Coordinates of C-alpha atoms in Angstrom, one line a residue:
Chain A
X1 CA 49.2 -12.2 32.8
X2 CA 50.3 -9.4 30.5
X3 CA 50.2 -11.7 27.6
X4 CA 46.6 -12.6 28.4
X5 CA 45.6 -8.9 28.6
X6 CA 47.2 -8.1 25.3
X7 CA 45.5 -11.1 23.8
X8 CA 42.2 -9.9 25.2
X9 CA 42.6 -6.5 23.8
X10 CA 43.3 -7.9 20.4
X11 CA 40.5 -10.4 20.7
X12 CA 37.5 -8.1 21.1
X13 CA 36.6 -7.9 17.4
X14 CA 36.7 -11.7 17.3
X15 CA 34.3 -11.9 20.3
X16 CA 31.7 -9.8 18.5
X17 CA 32.1 -11.8 15.3
X18 CA 31.8 -15.1 17.1
X19 CA 28.6 -13.9 18.8
X20 CA 27.2 -12.8 15.4
X21 CA 28.1 -16.2 13.9
X22 CA 26.3 -18.0 16.8
X23 CA 23.2 -15.8 16.3
X24 CA 23.3 -16.5 12.6
X25 CA 23.5 -20.3 13.1
X26 CA 20.6 -20.2 15.6
X27 CA 18.6 -18.2 13.0
X28 CA 19.3 -20.7 10.3
X29 CA 18.3 -23.6 12.5
X30 CA 15.0 -21.9 13.4
X31 CA 14.4 -21.0 9.7
X32 CA 14.6 -24.5 8.6
X33 CA 13.1 -26.5 11.4
X34 CA 10.1 -24.3 12.5
X35 CA 6.7 -25.1 11.1
X36 CA 4.9 -22.0 12.2
X37 CA 5.2 -19.3 9.5
X38 CA 5.4 -16.5 12.1
X39 CA 8.4 -18.2 13.7
X40 CA 10.1 -18.4 10.3
X41 CA 9.8 -14.6 10.1
X42 CA 11.3 -14.3 13.5
X43 CA 14.2 -16.4 12.4
X44 CA 14.7 -14.1 9.4
X45 CA 14.9 -11.2 11.8
X46 CA 17.5 -13.0 13.8
X47 CA 19.6 -13.5 10.7
X48 CA 19.3 -9.9 9.8
X49 CA 20.4 -8.9 13.3
X50 CA 23.4 -11.1 13.1
X51 CA 24.5 -9.4 9.9
X52 CA 23.9 -6.0 11.5
X53 CA 26.1 -7.1 14.4
X54 CA 28.9 -8.0 12.0
X55 CA 28.6 -4.6 10.3
X56 CA 28.7 -2.7 13.5
X57 CA 31.7 -4.6 14.8
X58 CA 33.6 -4.0 11.6
X59 CA 32.6 -0.3 11.6
X60 CA 33.8 0.1 15.2
X61 CA 37.1 -1.7 15.0
X62 CA 38.3 -1.3 11.4
X63 CA 36.7 2.0 10.3
X64 CA 36.2 4.2 13.3
X65 CA 36.7 7.5 11.5
X66 CA 33.9 7.4 8.9
X67 CA 31.5 4.9 10.3
X68 CA 30.1 3.5 7.1
X69 CA 29.1 0.3 8.7
X70 CA 26.6 2.1 10.9
X71 CA 25.1 3.7 7.8
X72 CA 24.7 0.3 6.2
X73 CA 23.2 -1.0 9.4
X74 CA 20.6 1.7 9.3
X75 CA 19.7 0.7 5.7
X76 CA 19.5 -2.9 6.7
X77 CA 17.1 -2.0 9.6
X78 CA 15.0 -0.1 7.1
X79 CA 14.8 -3.0 4.7
X80 CA 14.1 -5.4 7.6
X81 CA 11.2 -3.3 8.8
X82 CA 9.7 -3.3 5.3
X83 CA 10.3 -7.0 4.9
X84 CA 8.6 -7.7 8.2
X85 CA 5.5 -5.7 7.2
X86 CA 5.1 -7.4 3.8
X87 CA 6.0 -10.8 5.2
X88 CA 3.3 -10.6 7.9
X89 CA 0.8 -9.4 5.4
X90 CA 1.6 -12.4 3.2
X91 CA 1.2 -14.7 6.1
X92 CA -2.2 -13.2 6.9
X93 CA -3.3 -13.6 3.3
X94 CA -2.2 -17.2 3.1
X95 CA -3.8 -17.9 6.5
X96 CA -7.1 -16.7 5.1
X97 CA -6.5 -18.8 2.0
X98 CA -5.4 -22.1 3.6
X99 CA -6.7 -21.6 7.2
X100 CA -3.4 -22.7 8.7
X101 CA 0.0 -21.4 9.4
X102 CA 1.8 -24.7 9.0
X103 CA 4.6 -24.4 6.5
X104 CA 4.1 -28.0 5.4
X105 CA 0.6 -27.1 4.1
X106 CA 1.9 -24.3 1.9
X107 CA 2.7 -26.6 -1.0
X108 CA 0.5 -24.9 -3.6
X109 CA 3.3 -24.8 -6.2
X110 CA 4.3 -28.4 -5.7
X111 CA 3.3 -30.3 -8.8
Chain R
X1 CA 43.2 -4.7 32.9
X2 CA 41.8 -1.4 34.2
X3 CA 38.3 -0.8 35.4
X4 CA 36.7 0.4 32.2
X5 CA 37.9 -2.8 30.3
X6 CA 36.6 -5.0 33.1
X7 CA 33.2 -3.3 33.0
X8 CA 33.2 -3.7 29.3
X9 CA 34.0 -7.3 29.4
X10 CA 31.5 -8.1 32.1
X11 CA 28.7 -6.3 30.3
X12 CA 29.6 -7.9 27.0
X13 CA 29.4 -11.3 28.7
X14 CA 26.0 -10.6 30.3
X15 CA 24.6 -9.3 27.0
X16 CA 26.0 -12.2 25.0
X17 CA 24.5 -14.8 27.4
X18 CA 21.2 -12.9 27.3
X19 CA 21.2 -12.7 23.6
X20 CA 22.1 -16.3 22.9
X21 CA 19.7 -17.6 25.5
X22 CA 16.8 -15.6 24.2
X23 CA 17.6 -16.6 20.6
X24 CA 17.6 -20.2 21.6
X25 CA 14.3 -19.6 23.3
X26 CA 12.9 -18.0 20.2
X27 CA 13.8 -21.0 18.1
X28 CA 13.0 -23.8 20.6
X29 CA 9.9 -22.7 22.6
X30 CA 6.7 -24.4 21.4
X31 CA 4.5 -21.5 22.4
X32 CA 4.9 -18.8 19.9
X33 CA 3.9 -16.0 22.2
X34 CA 6.9 -16.8 24.4
X35 CA 9.0 -16.7 21.3
X36 CA 7.7 -13.3 20.3
X37 CA 8.5 -11.8 23.8
X38 CA 12.0 -13.4 23.8
X39 CA 12.6 -11.9 20.4
X40 CA 12.3 -8.5 22.1
X41 CA 14.9 -9.7 24.6
X42 CA 17.3 -10.5 21.7
X43 CA 16.7 -7.0 20.2
X44 CA 17.3 -5.2 23.5
X45 CA 20.5 -7.1 24.1
X46 CA 21.8 -6.4 20.6
X47 CA 21.0 -2.8 21.2
X48 CA 23.2 -3.0 24.4
X49 CA 26.0 -4.5 22.3
X50 CA 25.7 -1.6 19.9
X51 CA 26.2 0.8 22.9
X52 CA 29.4 -1.1 23.7
X53 CA 30.5 -0.5 20.1
X54 CA 30.2 3.3 20.5
X55 CA 27.0 3.5 18.3
X56 CA 24.4 5.4 20.3
X57 CA 22.2 6.4 17.3
X58 CA 22.0 2.9 15.9
X59 CA 21.2 1.5 19.4
X60 CA 18.3 3.9 19.7
X61 CA 17.1 3.1 16.2
X62 CA 17.3 -0.6 17.0
X63 CA 15.1 -0.2 20.1
X64 CA 12.7 2.1 18.4
X65 CA 12.3 0.1 15.2
X66 CA 12.7 -3.5 16.2
X67 CA 11.2 -3.5 19.7
X68 CA 8.7 -0.7 19.0
X69 CA 7.6 -1.6 15.5
X70 CA 8.6 -5.0 14.3
X71 CA 8.0 -6.9 17.5
X72 CA 4.6 -5.3 18.0
X73 CA 3.8 -6.1 14.4
X74 CA 4.7 -9.8 15.0
X75 CA 2.6 -9.8 18.2
X76 CA -0.3 -8.5 16.2
X77 CA 0.2 -11.1 13.5
X78 CA 0.3 -13.8 16.2
X79 CA -3.0 -12.4 17.6
X80 CA -4.6 -12.4 14.2
X81 CA -3.6 -15.9 13.2
X82 CA -4.1 -17.2 16.7
X83 CA -5.4 -20.7 16.2
X84 CA -4.4 -23.5 18.5
X85 CA -3.5 -26.2 16.1
X86 CA -1.4 -29.2 16.5
X87 CA 0.7 -29.7 13.4
X88 CA 0.3 -33.0 11.7
X89 CA 3.4 -35.1 12.6
X90 CA 5.6 -35.8 9.7
X91 CA 7.1 -39.1 8.9
X92 CA 10.7 -39.2 10.0
X93 CA 10.3 -36.0 12.0
X94 CA 13.6 -36.3 13.7
X95 CA 15.6 -36.2 10.4
X96 CA 15.2 -32.5 9.7
X97 CA 16.1 -31.1 13.1
X98 CA 19.2 -33.3 13.5
X99 CA 20.4 -32.6 9.9
X100 CA 19.8 -28.9 10.4
X101 CA 21.6 -28.9 13.8
X102 CA 24.6 -30.6 12.2
X103 CA 24.7 -28.2 9.3
X104 CA 24.3 -25.2 11.7
X105 CA 27.1 -26.4 14.0
X106 CA 29.3 -27.0 11.0
X107 CA 28.6 -23.5 9.7
X108 CA 29.4 -22.1 13.1
X109 CA 32.7 -24.0 13.2
X110 CA 33.5 -22.8 9.7
X111 CA 32.7 -19.2 10.5
X112 CA 34.6 -19.2 13.8
X113 CA 37.8 -20.7 12.2
X114 CA 37.5 -18.0 9.5
X115 CA 37.1 -15.3 12.2
X116 CA 40.0 -16.6 14.3
X117 CA 42.4 -17.3 11.5
X118 CA 42.0 -14.1 9.4
X119 CA 44.4 -11.3 10.4
X120 CA 42.2 -8.3 10.7
X121 CA 43.5 -4.9 9.7
X122 CA 42.8 -3.0 12.9
X123 CA 42.5 0.7 12.5
X124 CA 44.9 2.6 14.8
X125 CA 43.1 5.9 14.5
X126 CA 41.3 7.1 17.5
X127 CA 37.6 7.6 17.5
X128 CA 36.6 10.8 15.6
X129 CA 35.6 13.7 17.8
X130 CA 32.2 14.2 16.1
X131 CA 29.3 12.3 17.5
X132 CA 27.9 9.4 15.5
X133 CA 24.7 11.3 14.7
X134 CA 26.6 14.0 12.9
X135 CA 28.8 11.5 11.0
X136 CA 25.8 9.4 9.9
X137 CA 23.9 12.5 8.9
X138 CA 26.8 13.7 6.8
X139 CA 27.0 10.3 5.1
X140 CA 23.2 10.3 4.4
X141 CA 23.2 13.6 2.7
X142 CA 26.4 13.4 0.8
X143 CA 27.6 10.0 -0.5
X144 CA 24.6 7.9 0.5
X145 CA 22.0 10.3 -0.7
X146 CA 20.5 8.1 -3.5
X147 CA 20.2 5.0 -1.2
X148 CA 18.6 7.2 1.5
X149 CA 15.9 8.5 -0.9
X150 CA 15.4 5.0 -2.3
X151 CA 14.9 3.7 1.2
X152 CA 12.0 6.1 1.7
X153 CA 10.5 5.0 -1.6
X154 CA 10.9 1.4 -0.5
X155 CA 9.2 2.1 2.8
X156 CA 6.3 3.7 0.9
X157 CA 6.1 0.7 -1.4
X158 CA 6.2 -1.7 1.5
X159 CA 3.4 0.2 3.3
X160 CA 1.1 0.1 0.2
X161 CA 1.9 -3.5 -0.5
X162 CA 1.2 -4.6 3.1
X163 CA -2.1 -2.8 3.1
X164 CA -3.1 -4.4 -0.3
X165 CA -2.1 -7.8 0.8
X166 CA -3.6 -7.8 4.3
X167 CA -6.9 -6.3 3.2
X168 CA -10.0 -8.5 3.1
X169 CA -10.5 -9.9 -0.4
X170 CA -13.1 -8.7 -2.8
X171 CA -16.6 -10.2 -2.8
X172 CA -16.3 -12.6 -5.7
X173 CA -20.0 -12.6 -6.8
X174 CA -20.4 -8.9 -6.7
X175 CA -21.3 -7.6 -10.2
X176 CA -20.6 -4.0 -10.8
X177 CA -23.2 -2.5 -13.0
X178 CA -22.7 1.0 -14.2
X179 CA -26.3 2.0 -14.0
X180 CA -26.5 1.1 -10.4
X181 CA -25.7 3.6 -7.8
X182 CA -22.0 4.5 -8.0
X183 CA -19.8 3.6 -5.1
X184 CA -18.0 6.3 -3.3
X185 CA -14.6 6.7 -4.9
X186 CA -12.4 6.6 -1.9
X187 CA -13.7 3.3 -0.4
X188 CA -12.3 -0.1 -1.5
X189 CA -14.9 -2.8 -2.2
X190 CA -14.9 -5.2 0.7
X191 CA -16.9 -8.0 2.0
X192 CA -19.7 -6.5 4.1
X193 CA -19.5 -7.5 7.7
X194 CA -21.9 -7.3 10.6
X195 CA -21.2 -4.8 13.3
X196 CA -20.0 -6.3 16.6
X197 CA -22.8 -6.1 19.3
X198 CA -22.2 -4.6 22.7
X199 CA -23.5 -7.6 24.7
X200 CA -21.7 -10.8 24.9
X201 CA -24.4 -13.0 23.6
X202 CA -24.5 -10.9 20.4
X203 CA -20.8 -11.6 19.8
X204 CA -21.3 -15.3 20.2
X205 CA -24.1 -15.1 17.6
X206 CA -21.8 -13.2 15.4
X207 CA -19.1 -15.9 15.8
X208 CA -21.6 -18.6 14.8
X209 CA -22.8 -16.7 11.8
X210 CA -19.2 -16.1 10.7
X211 CA -18.3 -19.7 11.1
X212 CA -21.3 -20.7 9.0
X213 CA -20.2 -18.3 6.2

């Protein structure tokens, strides 16, 4: 019993990292398989959040005194917000151009 | 295992299940509006996990920025491109999902072995007495000052770029002659559009005229 408790206390960082890895893999699956362009953007948000979760777990368990991981997370959130705004504007522009949001129709650069 | 750790473990389990379930729903639902609302669920549960990690400021920022701004933006984009379309079925449509599932599962196995094998250098220091807001503010205005200012410039650039990209395009056959009456300086040249009528039959006429355009 004690062994299990000790193991649990030492496993907490790994739990968070495994959760982040699962979220990252789900995001990659959605990024590649989805055909709706808006859903691709949502999958990118999932990927960024998985990375944020990693940064926060490291900052809490390995660097609790000066929490630089949280500072990086705030920067990543900023960049993600900017990326979402520009990405959705691009989707709107290409929707006006091609009249669809199907990713398979966006092959303008394909010889 | 004392009470605090038990509560921590139970809330972590609930939040993890909520997060993974909502993320799978985001990816797998065919209706994209459901996906957008489940994305808010993912963001909220990630914010709860941040609270478990002693990060109150970032949890609040996560709620405010992701749920309040990004998710609402995505909902607006869904509303603006809302067209019921059935995507053309591809030949060999099952290949890509299965291949991607295999690759994603392999990546997860790789990452989890890396996480479980690596000996992490745990910090033995206790949590600092300052609150996280004070610490993050000190970082922002001392050693992260340049990235902080660059982030504000980046946000400004993203705002201008999003407005430029999402604006209606120029009228292509519009010829600007200098001797004609000068346009007001502060308005951008846009395609002229009819005003939406109050009554419903007017709007249907408007829709018809727009479709014929």
